[in-house]
Amino acid sequence: MKYGETQKKVKGMDVFYSYLLYAKKYPLLLVGVFLASAFTQGVLVLTPLYLSHFFNYLIDFAKGTGVSEALLYSTLSTIALLYLLQWCSRRVFGFSIVLLEIKVMRDLYASSFGYLVRHSHHFFESQFSGTLTRRVSKYVFAFESLFDSVSMTFFPSFLYLSGAIYVLYTHNSILGLVLGGWSIAFFTFQVFLSLWRQPLRVARAEADSAVVGGVADVVSNQHTVMLFASAAHEEKLFGSLVEKWRHSITRSWFADEYIWALQGLLTMGIQLALLFGAFYFWRQGQLTIGDFVLIQTYAIGIVENLYSVSRELRRVYDAVADAGEMVAILNQPHDIADAPHAKKLEVSRGALELTQVQFSYGSSREAVLKDFSLSVRGGEKIGVVGRSGAGKSTLVKLLLRHYDITGGTIAIDGQEIRSVTQDSLREHISFVPQESLLFHRSLGENIAYGKPSASEEEIRESARKAFAYEFIERLPKKYNTFVGERGVKLSGGERQRVAIARAILKDAPILILDEATASLDSESEVAIQKALHELMEGKTVIAIAHRLSTLREMDRIIVLDGGHIVEDGTHESLIAQGGIYADLWNHQAGGFIPADGE
């Protein structure tokens, strides 16, 4: 996947709906948020009304026209009570929204992570890890932005505008209609401007993800960059990404400035119109001084609310653009999914049966396996040999169900693997790859990954059997030593021994070894071969190796070529047969298949 490439675009309502599914799990908090917000806006609308009464009473009291001092104090007390009620409702709103957002954001993190990690092997091969990480984070925090906008701006602003325009209309219908019409026109204008700006927001979000993906790609391959002295080349490539990012940001921010300029003219116009209108009606004896206070308070409040709505509209569209990338992933069905009512795999013998298996990487590509059939008895150890492209690694991926076959069947103890759950399938298979990647966690945690409930003694015993015990005991923090990202603080041989210890602890009945010793030095290989003998004991084994000497003790060796099994037998029988295996054996140097055979 290229920098900046994304999944199918999603609509804004898809984003809102995905959030609503989680927010509605907490109905009491939702009700608390919106009831408290509504009560607050009611108080805010009433307060200027009592202020206008107070100023009118104050003028009448000064003129001595029958207004008592008690009435002034009573009105002030009512205003004070309104302020206190407003303070209380804001506190209820604040605590409710904090509790709601934290709970929903926790759920969003958990659900998006859970769905993401269950995507297929092919999905992750086509993505940048840094970009995916960024999308999860942006998706979660976009909820906070959207919910804040709805609950703290849009909903309360609508209530305040409605209440203020209604009260103003009861005092002067012409001014009320003018303000109401202007508010509707201003809001409609903002919606259209925001829609016009939305493509710029999406482009900005994609450019941001592309920059993050570019950084992650280079950081994860820093060793290669250093070996090829390609820092300047990578800086040039990254510079082009940053330039595209700068261009998209500039267009987005300039669009904001144009919008703010138009808004300033509109709000200046309505404030002056209301001021001159109020003055005119006061001269006509239709408004009081208190009404001036009421109108100006409402005018300022309405303008501030509409400004907030305008600002939040941009924030909402930015959040939708940010969240849309992750929602697209959440809406993308898993390539490899459990069948409806799939059962757990139950393994008694560990027998494998592949019958006329067909597979290709995409409909337009040539089949890698063609009418492939293989029977493996429970406890039998099978070596797999073949030149590069023969289908060895594909066979492993299909057994682990990283991909689904396009024809035929694969069964374990008579159970077709597509009819059982993926988790139960992989729980019964231990896999040791050529290059074992570890978590940036302690050695003990990495070993225990094969059995999270393992005791410390079980972890140590697995390390002993994997010949990892000695190098671990030499470390200052022993099993509490952190191994670095992808296990970079350990040597290749040490990582392999940790991976084997993990597989020993898992103790699955089926074991797959994919070039488990291919990249090791001779000394490490000797130790790991001993560990592998311990690991293979009593298990059904599929072992792929270029070092044919590591397969001599297998019960059978199969040779793949062009997606077919072309030879099948013991080491001795295949050597005597004089075919591909014998040719590879005779041409190996130091136990490796020569370069022209790969």
mmCIF file of C-alpha atoms in Angstrom, residues 81 98 103 114 144 172 184 203 281 355 360 510 516 539:
data_model
loop_
_atom_site.group_PDB
_atom_site.id
_atom_site.type_symbol
_atom_site.label_atom_id
_atom_site.label_comp_id
_atom_site.label_asym_id
_atom_site.label_seq_id
_atom_site.Cartn_x
_atom_site.Cartn_y
_atom_site.Cartn_z
ATOM 1 C CA LEU A 81 -30.585 31.919 42.835
ATOM 2 C CA VAL A 98 -16.423 13.089 32.116
ATOM 3 C CA LYS A 103 -16.210 4.903 29.610
ATOM 4 C CA GLY A 114 -10.005 -6.206 19.142
ATOM 5 C CA GLU A 144 -14.324 13.209 22.579
ATOM 6 C CA ASN A 172 -40.683 43.140 20.104
ATOM 7 C CA ILE A 184 -31.118 30.608 10.526
ATOM 8 C CA ALA A 203 -6.964 15.586 2.375
ATOM 9 C CA PHE A 281 -38.218 51.427 19.074
ATOM 10 C CA THR A 355 -7.091 -33.132 -0.100
ATOM 11 C CA SER A 360 -3.471 -18.628 -5.403
ATOM 12 C CA ILE A 510 1.036 -29.913 16.191
ATOM 13 C CA ALA A 516 13.837 -22.288 12.309
ATOM 14 C CA LYS A 539 4.117 -34.112 18.330
#
